[in-house]
PDB file of C-alpha atoms in Angstrom:
ATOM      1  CA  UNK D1321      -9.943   5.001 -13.989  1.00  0.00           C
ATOM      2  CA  UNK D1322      -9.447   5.208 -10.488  1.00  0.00           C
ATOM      3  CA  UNK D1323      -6.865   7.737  -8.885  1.00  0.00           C
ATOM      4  CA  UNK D1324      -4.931   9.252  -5.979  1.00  0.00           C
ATOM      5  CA  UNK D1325      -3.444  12.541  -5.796  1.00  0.00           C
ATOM      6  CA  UNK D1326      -1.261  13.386  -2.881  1.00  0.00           C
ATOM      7  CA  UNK D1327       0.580  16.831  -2.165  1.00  0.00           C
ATOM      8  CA  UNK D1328       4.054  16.051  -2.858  1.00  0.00           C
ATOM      9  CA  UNK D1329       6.742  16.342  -0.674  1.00  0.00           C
ATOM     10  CA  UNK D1330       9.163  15.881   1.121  1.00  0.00           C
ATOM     11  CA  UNK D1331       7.178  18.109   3.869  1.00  0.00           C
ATOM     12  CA  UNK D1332       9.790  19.135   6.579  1.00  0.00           C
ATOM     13  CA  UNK D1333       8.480  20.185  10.062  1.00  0.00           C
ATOM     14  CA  UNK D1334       9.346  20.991  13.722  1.00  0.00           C
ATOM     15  CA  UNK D1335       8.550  19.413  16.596  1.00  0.00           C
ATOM     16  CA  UNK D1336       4.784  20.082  17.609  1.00  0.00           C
ATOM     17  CA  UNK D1337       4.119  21.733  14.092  1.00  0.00           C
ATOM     18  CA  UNK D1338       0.984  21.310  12.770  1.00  0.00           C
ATOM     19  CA  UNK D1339       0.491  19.069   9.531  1.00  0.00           C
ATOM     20  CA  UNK D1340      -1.917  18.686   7.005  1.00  0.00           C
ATOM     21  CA  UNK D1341      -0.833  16.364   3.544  1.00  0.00           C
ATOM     22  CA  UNK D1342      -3.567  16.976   1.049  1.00  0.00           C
ATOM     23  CA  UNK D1343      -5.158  14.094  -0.905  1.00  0.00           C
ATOM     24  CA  UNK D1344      -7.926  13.838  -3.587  1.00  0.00           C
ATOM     25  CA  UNK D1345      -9.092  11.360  -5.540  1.00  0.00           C
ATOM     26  CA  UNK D1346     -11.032  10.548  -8.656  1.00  0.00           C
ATOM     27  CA  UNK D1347     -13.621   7.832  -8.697  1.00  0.00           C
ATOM     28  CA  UNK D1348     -16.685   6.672  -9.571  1.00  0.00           C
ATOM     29  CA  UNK D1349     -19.193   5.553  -6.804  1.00  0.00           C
ATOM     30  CA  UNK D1350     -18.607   5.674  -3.123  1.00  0.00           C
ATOM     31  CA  UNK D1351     -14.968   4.606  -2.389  1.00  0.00           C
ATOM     32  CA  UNK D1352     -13.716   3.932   1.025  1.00  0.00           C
ATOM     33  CA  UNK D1353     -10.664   6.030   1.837  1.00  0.00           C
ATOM     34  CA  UNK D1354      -7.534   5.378   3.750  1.00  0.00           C
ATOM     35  CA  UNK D1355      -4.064   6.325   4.625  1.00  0.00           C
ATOM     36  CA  UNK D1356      -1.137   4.237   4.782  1.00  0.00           C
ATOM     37  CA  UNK D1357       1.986   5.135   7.034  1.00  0.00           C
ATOM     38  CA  UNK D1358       5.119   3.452   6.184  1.00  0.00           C
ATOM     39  CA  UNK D1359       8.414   3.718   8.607  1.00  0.00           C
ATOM     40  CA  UNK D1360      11.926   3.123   7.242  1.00  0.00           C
ATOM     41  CA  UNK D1361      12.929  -0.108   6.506  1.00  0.00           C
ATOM     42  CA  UNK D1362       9.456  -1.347   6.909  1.00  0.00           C
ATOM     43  CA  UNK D1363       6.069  -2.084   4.954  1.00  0.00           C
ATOM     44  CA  UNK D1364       2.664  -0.138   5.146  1.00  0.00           C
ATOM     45  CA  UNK D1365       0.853  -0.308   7.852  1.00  0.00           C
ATOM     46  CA  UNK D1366      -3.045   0.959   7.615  1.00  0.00           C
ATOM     47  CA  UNK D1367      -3.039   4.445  10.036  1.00  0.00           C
ATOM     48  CA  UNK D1368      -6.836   5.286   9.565  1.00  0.00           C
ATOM     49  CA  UNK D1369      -9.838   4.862   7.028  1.00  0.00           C
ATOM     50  CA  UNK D1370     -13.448   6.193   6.368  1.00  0.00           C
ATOM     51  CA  UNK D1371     -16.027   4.373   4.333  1.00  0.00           C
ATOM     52  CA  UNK D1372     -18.936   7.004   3.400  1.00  0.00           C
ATOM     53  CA  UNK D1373     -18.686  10.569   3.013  1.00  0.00           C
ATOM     54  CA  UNK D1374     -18.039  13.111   6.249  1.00  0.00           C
ATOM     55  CA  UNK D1375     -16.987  10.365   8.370  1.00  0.00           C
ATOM     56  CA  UNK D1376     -13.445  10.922  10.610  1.00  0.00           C
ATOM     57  CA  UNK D1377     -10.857   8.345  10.935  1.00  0.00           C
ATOM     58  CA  UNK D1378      -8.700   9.029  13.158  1.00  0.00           C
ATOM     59  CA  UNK D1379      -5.385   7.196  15.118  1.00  0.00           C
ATOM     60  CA  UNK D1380      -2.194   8.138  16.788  1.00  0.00           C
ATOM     61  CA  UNK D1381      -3.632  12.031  17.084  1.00  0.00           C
ATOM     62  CA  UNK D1382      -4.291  11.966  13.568  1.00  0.00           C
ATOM     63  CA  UNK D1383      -7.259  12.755  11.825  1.00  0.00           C
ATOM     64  CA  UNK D1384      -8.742  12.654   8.241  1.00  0.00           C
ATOM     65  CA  UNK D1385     -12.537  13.245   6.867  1.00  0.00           C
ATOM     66  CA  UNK D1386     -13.819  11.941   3.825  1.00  0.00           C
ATOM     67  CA  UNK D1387     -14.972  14.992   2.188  1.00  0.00           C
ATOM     68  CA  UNK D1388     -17.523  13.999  -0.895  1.00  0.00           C
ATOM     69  CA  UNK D1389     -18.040  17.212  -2.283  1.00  0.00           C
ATOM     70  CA  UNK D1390     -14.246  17.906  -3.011  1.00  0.00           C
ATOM     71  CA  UNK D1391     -13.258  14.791  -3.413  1.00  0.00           C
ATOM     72  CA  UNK D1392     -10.588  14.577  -0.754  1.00  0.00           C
ATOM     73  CA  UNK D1393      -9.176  13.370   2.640  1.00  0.00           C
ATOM     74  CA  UNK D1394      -6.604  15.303   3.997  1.00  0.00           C
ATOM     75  CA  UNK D1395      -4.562  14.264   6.555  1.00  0.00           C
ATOM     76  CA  UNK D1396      -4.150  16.085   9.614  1.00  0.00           C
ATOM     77  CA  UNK D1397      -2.261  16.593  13.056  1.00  0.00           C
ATOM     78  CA  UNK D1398      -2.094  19.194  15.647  1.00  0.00           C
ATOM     79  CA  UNK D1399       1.211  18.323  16.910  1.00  0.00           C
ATOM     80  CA  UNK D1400       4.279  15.978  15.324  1.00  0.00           C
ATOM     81  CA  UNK D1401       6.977  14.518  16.514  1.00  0.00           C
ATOM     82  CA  UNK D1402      10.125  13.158  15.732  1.00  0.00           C
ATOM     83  CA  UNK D1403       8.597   9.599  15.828  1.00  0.00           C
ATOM     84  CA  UNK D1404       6.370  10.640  12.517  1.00  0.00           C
ATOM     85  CA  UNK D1405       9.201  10.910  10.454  1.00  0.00           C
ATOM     86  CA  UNK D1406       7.272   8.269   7.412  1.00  0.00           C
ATOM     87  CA  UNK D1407       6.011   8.338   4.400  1.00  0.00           C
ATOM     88  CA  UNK D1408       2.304   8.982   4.042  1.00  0.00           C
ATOM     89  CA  UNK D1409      -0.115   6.690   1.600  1.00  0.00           C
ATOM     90  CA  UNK D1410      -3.413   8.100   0.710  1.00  0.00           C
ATOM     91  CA  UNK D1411      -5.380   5.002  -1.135  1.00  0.00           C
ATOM     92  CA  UNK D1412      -8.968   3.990  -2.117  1.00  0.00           C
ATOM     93  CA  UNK D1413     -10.762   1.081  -2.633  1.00  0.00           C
ATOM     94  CA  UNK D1414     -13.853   1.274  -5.035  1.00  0.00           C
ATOM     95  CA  UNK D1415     -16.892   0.251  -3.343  1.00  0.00           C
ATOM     96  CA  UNK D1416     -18.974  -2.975  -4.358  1.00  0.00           C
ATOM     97  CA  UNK D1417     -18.603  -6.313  -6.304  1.00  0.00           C
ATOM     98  CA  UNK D1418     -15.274  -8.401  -6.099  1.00  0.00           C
ATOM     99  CA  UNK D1419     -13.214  -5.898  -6.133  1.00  0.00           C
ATOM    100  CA  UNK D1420     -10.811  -5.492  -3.371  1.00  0.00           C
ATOM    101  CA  UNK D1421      -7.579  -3.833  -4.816  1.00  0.00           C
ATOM    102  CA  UNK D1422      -6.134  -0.737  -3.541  1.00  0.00           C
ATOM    103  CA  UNK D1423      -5.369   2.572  -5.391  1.00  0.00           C
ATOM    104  CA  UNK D1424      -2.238   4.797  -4.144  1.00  0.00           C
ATOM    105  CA  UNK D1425      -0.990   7.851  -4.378  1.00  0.00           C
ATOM    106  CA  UNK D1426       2.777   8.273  -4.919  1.00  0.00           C
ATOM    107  CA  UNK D1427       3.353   8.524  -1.039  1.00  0.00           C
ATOM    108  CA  UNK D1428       4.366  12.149   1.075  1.00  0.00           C
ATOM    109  CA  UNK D1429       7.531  12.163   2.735  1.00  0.00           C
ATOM    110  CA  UNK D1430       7.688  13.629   5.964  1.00  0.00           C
ATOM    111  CA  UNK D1431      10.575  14.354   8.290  1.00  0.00           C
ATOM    112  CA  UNK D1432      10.480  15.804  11.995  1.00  0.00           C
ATOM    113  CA  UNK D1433      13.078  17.845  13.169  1.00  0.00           C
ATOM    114  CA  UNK D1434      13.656  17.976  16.995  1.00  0.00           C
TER     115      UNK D1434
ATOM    116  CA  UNK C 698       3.270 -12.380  15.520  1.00  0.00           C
ATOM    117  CA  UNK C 699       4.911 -13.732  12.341  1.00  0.00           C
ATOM    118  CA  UNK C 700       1.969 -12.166   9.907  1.00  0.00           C
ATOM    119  CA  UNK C 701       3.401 -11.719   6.320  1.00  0.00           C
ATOM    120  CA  UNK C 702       6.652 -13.097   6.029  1.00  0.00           C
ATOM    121  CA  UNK C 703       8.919 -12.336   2.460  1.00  0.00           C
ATOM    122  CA  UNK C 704      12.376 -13.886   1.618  1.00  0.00           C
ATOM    123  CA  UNK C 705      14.352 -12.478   0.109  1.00  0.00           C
ATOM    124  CA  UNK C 706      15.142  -9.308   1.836  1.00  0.00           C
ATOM    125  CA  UNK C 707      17.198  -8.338  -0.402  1.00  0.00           C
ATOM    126  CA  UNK C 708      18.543 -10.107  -4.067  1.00  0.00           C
ATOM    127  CA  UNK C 709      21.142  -8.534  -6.727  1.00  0.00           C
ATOM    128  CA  UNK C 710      20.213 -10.652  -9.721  1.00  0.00           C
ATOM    129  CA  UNK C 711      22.185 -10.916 -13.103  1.00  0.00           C
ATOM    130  CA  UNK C 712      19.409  -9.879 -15.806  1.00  0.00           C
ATOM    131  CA  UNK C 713      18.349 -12.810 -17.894  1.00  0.00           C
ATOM    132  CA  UNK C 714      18.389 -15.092 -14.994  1.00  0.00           C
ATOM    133  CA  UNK C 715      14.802 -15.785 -13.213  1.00  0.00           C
ATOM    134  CA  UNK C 716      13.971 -15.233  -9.747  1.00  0.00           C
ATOM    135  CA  UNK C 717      11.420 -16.290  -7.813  1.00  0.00           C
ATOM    136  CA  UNK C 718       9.807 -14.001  -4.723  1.00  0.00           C
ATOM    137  CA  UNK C 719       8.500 -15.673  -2.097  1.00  0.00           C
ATOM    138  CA  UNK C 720       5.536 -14.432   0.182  1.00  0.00           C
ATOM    139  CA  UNK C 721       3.862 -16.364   3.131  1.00  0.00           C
ATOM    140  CA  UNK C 722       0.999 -15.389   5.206  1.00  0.00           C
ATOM    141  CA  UNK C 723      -0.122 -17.112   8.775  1.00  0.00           C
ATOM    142  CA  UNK C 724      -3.587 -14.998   9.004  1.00  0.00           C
ATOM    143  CA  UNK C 725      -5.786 -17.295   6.738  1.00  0.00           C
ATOM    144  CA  UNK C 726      -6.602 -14.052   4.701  1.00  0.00           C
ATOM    145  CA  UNK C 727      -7.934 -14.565   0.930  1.00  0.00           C
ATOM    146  CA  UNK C 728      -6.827 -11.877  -0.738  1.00  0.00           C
ATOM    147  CA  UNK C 729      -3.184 -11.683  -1.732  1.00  0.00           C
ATOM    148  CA  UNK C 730      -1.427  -8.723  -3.526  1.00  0.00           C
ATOM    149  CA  UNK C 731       2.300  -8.031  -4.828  1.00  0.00           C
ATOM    150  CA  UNK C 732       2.854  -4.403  -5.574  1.00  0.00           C
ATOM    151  CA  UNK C 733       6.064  -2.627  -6.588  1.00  0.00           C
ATOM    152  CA  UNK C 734       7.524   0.660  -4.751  1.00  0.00           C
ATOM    153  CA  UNK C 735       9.405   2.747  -6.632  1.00  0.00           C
ATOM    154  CA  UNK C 736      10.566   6.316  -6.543  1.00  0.00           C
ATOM    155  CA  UNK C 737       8.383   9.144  -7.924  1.00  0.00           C
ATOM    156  CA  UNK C 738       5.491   6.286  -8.779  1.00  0.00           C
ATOM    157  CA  UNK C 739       4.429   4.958  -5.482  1.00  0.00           C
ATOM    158  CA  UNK C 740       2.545   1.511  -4.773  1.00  0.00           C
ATOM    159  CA  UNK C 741       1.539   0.012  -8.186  1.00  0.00           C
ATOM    160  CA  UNK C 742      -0.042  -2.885  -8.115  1.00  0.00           C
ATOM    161  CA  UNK C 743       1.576  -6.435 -10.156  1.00  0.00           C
ATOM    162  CA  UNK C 744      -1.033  -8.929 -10.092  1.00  0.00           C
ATOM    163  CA  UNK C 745      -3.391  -9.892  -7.263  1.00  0.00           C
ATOM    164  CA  UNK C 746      -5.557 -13.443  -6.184  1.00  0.00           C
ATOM    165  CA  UNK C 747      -8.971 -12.857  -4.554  1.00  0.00           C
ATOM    166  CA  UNK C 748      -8.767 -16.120  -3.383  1.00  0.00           C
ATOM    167  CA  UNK C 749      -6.933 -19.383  -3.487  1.00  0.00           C
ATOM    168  CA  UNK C 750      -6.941 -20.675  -7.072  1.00  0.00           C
ATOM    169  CA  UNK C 751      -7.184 -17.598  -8.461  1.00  0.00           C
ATOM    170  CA  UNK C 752      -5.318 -14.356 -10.019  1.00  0.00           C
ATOM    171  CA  UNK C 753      -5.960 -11.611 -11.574  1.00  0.00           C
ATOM    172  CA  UNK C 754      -3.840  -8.837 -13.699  1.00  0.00           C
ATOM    173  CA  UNK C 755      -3.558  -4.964 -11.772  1.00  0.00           C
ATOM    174  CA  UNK C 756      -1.706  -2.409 -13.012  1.00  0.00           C
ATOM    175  CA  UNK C 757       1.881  -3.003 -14.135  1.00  0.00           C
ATOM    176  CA  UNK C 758       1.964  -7.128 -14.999  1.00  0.00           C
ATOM    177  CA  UNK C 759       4.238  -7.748 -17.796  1.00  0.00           C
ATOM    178  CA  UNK C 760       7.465  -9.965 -17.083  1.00  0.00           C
ATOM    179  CA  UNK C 761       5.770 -11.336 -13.702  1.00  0.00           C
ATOM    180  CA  UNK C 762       3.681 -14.059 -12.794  1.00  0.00           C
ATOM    181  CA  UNK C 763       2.205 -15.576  -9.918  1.00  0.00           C
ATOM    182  CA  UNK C 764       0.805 -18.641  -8.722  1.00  0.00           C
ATOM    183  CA  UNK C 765      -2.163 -19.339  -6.011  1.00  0.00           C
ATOM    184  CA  UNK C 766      -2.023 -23.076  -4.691  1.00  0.00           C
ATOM    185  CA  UNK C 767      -2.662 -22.062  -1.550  1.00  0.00           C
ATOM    186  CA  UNK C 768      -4.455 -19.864   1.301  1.00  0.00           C
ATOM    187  CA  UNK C 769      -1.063 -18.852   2.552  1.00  0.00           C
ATOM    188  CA  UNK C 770       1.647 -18.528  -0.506  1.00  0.00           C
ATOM    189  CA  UNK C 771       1.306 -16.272  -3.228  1.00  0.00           C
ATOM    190  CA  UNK C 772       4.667 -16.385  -5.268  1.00  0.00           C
ATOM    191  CA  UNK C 773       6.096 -13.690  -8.028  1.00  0.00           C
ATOM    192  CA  UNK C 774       7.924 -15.177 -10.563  1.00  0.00           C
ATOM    193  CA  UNK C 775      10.117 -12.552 -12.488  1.00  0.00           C
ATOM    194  CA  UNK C 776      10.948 -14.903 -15.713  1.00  0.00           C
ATOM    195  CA  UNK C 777      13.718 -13.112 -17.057  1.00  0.00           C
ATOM    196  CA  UNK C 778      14.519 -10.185 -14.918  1.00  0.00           C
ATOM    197  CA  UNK C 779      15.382  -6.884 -16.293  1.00  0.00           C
ATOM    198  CA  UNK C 780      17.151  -3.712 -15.199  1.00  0.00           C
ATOM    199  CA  UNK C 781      13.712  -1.914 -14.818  1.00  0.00           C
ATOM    200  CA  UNK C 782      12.505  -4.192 -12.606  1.00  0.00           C
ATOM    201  CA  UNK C 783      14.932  -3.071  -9.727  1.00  0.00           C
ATOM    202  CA  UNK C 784      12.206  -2.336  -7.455  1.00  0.00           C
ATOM    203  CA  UNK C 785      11.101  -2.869  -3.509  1.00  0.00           C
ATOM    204  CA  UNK C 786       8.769  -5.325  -3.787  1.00  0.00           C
ATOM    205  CA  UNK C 787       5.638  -5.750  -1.549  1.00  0.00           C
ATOM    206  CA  UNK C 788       3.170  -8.758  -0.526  1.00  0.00           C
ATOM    207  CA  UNK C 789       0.470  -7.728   1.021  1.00  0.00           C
ATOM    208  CA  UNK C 790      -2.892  -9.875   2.102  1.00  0.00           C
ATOM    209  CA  UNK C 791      -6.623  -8.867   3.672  1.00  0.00           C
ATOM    210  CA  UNK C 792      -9.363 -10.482   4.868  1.00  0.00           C
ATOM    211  CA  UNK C 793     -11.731  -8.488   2.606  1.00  0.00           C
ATOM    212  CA  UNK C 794     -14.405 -10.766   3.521  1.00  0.00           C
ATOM    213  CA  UNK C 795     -14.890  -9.709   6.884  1.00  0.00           C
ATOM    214  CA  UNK C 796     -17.296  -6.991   7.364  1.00  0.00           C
ATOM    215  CA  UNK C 797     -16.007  -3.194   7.053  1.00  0.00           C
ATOM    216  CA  UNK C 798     -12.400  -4.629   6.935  1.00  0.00           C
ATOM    217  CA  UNK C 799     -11.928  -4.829   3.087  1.00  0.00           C
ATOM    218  CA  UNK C 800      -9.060  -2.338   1.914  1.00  0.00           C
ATOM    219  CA  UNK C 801      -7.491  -2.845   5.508  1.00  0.00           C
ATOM    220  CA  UNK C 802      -4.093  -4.433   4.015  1.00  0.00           C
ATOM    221  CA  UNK C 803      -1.063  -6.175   5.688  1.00  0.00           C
ATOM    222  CA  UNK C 804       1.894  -5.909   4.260  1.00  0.00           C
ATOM    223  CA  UNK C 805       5.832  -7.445   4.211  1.00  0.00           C
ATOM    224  CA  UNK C 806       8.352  -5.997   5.117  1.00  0.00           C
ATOM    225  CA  UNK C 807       9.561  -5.674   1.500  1.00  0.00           C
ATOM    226  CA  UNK C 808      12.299  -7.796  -0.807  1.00  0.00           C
ATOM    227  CA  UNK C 809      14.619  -5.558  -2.669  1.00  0.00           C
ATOM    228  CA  UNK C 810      15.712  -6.251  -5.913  1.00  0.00           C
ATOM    229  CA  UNK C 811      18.319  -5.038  -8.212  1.00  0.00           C
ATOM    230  CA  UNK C 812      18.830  -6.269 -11.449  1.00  0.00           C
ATOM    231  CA  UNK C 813      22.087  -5.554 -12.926  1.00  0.00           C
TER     232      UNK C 813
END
C-alpha cells in the first residue's frame, strides 16, 4: 500500500539556519505530493504541493521538488525563524479514479530557537 | 471565515459511555474526512464520505462510525468509547472536484478526547 516516510525529529534549529526534513514515499502511479504545516493548538493547514515529477512547490520561503527517481520531496528553507516552530506533514494522494484520501507521514517536529 | 467548525474542543469521557463528534463545514466541499492524531503514528485516517450520502472505511475504523446526511455535517460516532481511543481528533473537507485542488485539505481545529 501506499506510504510516507518522514525524517524523524524533533529537529532543533537557530534562527536563520538552514532546514531540510526528508520525505519519501512508496506508491504506485503518479501521486501528487504535499506538505502539511500544523501550529500549536491548531489543525493542518496545506503549506505547498506538486502534482508530476520535478515540479517545485513552494510558500512562505519554502521549497520542495517532487523528485520521481528517488521517490521523495524534501522540504527545504534557507532561513527559519522562530515563527516556524510546527510540525511538518509530508502526504500523498494517489493519482486517478475516486480516490481522494490522503496518506501521512508521522509528522517532523521542529522548534526555532531565537 | 468560519470554514470547518468541531465541538467539542475538548471531552473527558467515562469508557462505555458513547460520544458523538461533531464536524460542520460552510465551504460546500464534498469530500469529508475524520482522522486521528496521535503520538509516534501521525494522521491516520477513520472513515471518509466522497460525497453526501456516502462513506467509506480508511485506515483505522473499528469502534467509529459516521453518518453523511448532508453537504455540510459529517459526524463520528464513538459507540462505546475506549481508553485507546484518547486521541486528537480531526475533520477535515476538500473540494476534490475542482481542478488541480484534490488533496488540498481543510482541516478543524481538533476535538480532544480522553477516555478514562
Amino acid at each position: 500500500g501506499d506510504s510516507v516516510t518522514q525524517m524523524e525529529g524533533p529537529v532543533t534549529l537557530s534562527e536563520e539556519a538552514f532546514l531540510t526534513i526528508n520525505c519519501t514515499y512508496t506508491a504506485t502511479g503518479y501521486p501528487s505530493l504535499f506538505w502539511y504545516v500544523q501550529y500549536p493548538g491548531e489543525g493542518l493547514q496545506l503549506l505547498l504541493k506538486a502534482t508530476k515529477a520535478d515540479d517545485k512547490g513552494s510558500n512562505k520561503g519554502f521549497e520542495a521538488t517532487y523528485r520521481k527517481e528517488t521517490t521523495s520531496f524534501h522540504l527545504e528553507k534557507g532561513s527559519v525563524q522562530v515563527s516556524d516552530s510546527a510540525v511538518y506533514f509530508c502526504a500523498l494522494r494517489r493519482s486517478g479514479g475516486s480516490n481522494y484520501k490522503l496518506t501521512f507521514g508521522k509528522g517532523t517536529l521542529l522548534t526555532v530557537n531565537p | 471565515i468560519a470554514g470547518i467548525t468541531q465541538a467539542p474542543t475538548s471531552q473527558i469521557l467515562a469508557a462505555g459511555r458513547r460520544m458523538t463528534l461533531r464536524c460542520t463545514q460552510d465551504m460546500r466541499h464534498n469530500a469529508m474526512y475524520w482522522y486521528r492524531q496521535d503520538l509516534g503514528l501521525g494522521l491516520r485516517l477513520i472513515h471518509y464520505s466522497n460525497t453526501a450520502g456516502t462513506t467509506g472505511k480508511g485506515e483505522v475504523p473499528d469502534g467509529y462510525s459516521v453518518s453523511r446526511a448532508n453537504t455540510d455535517d459529517f459526524p463520528l460516532t464513538l459507540a462505546s468509547a475506549v481508553p485507546s481511543q484518547t486521541s486528537v481528533y480531526f475533520c477535515a473537507s476538500s473540494d476534490s472536484k475542482a481542478s488541480g485542488r484534490a488533496g488540498e485539505l481543510f482541516f478543524g481545529e481538533g476535538s480532544r478526547l480522553t477516555v478514562l
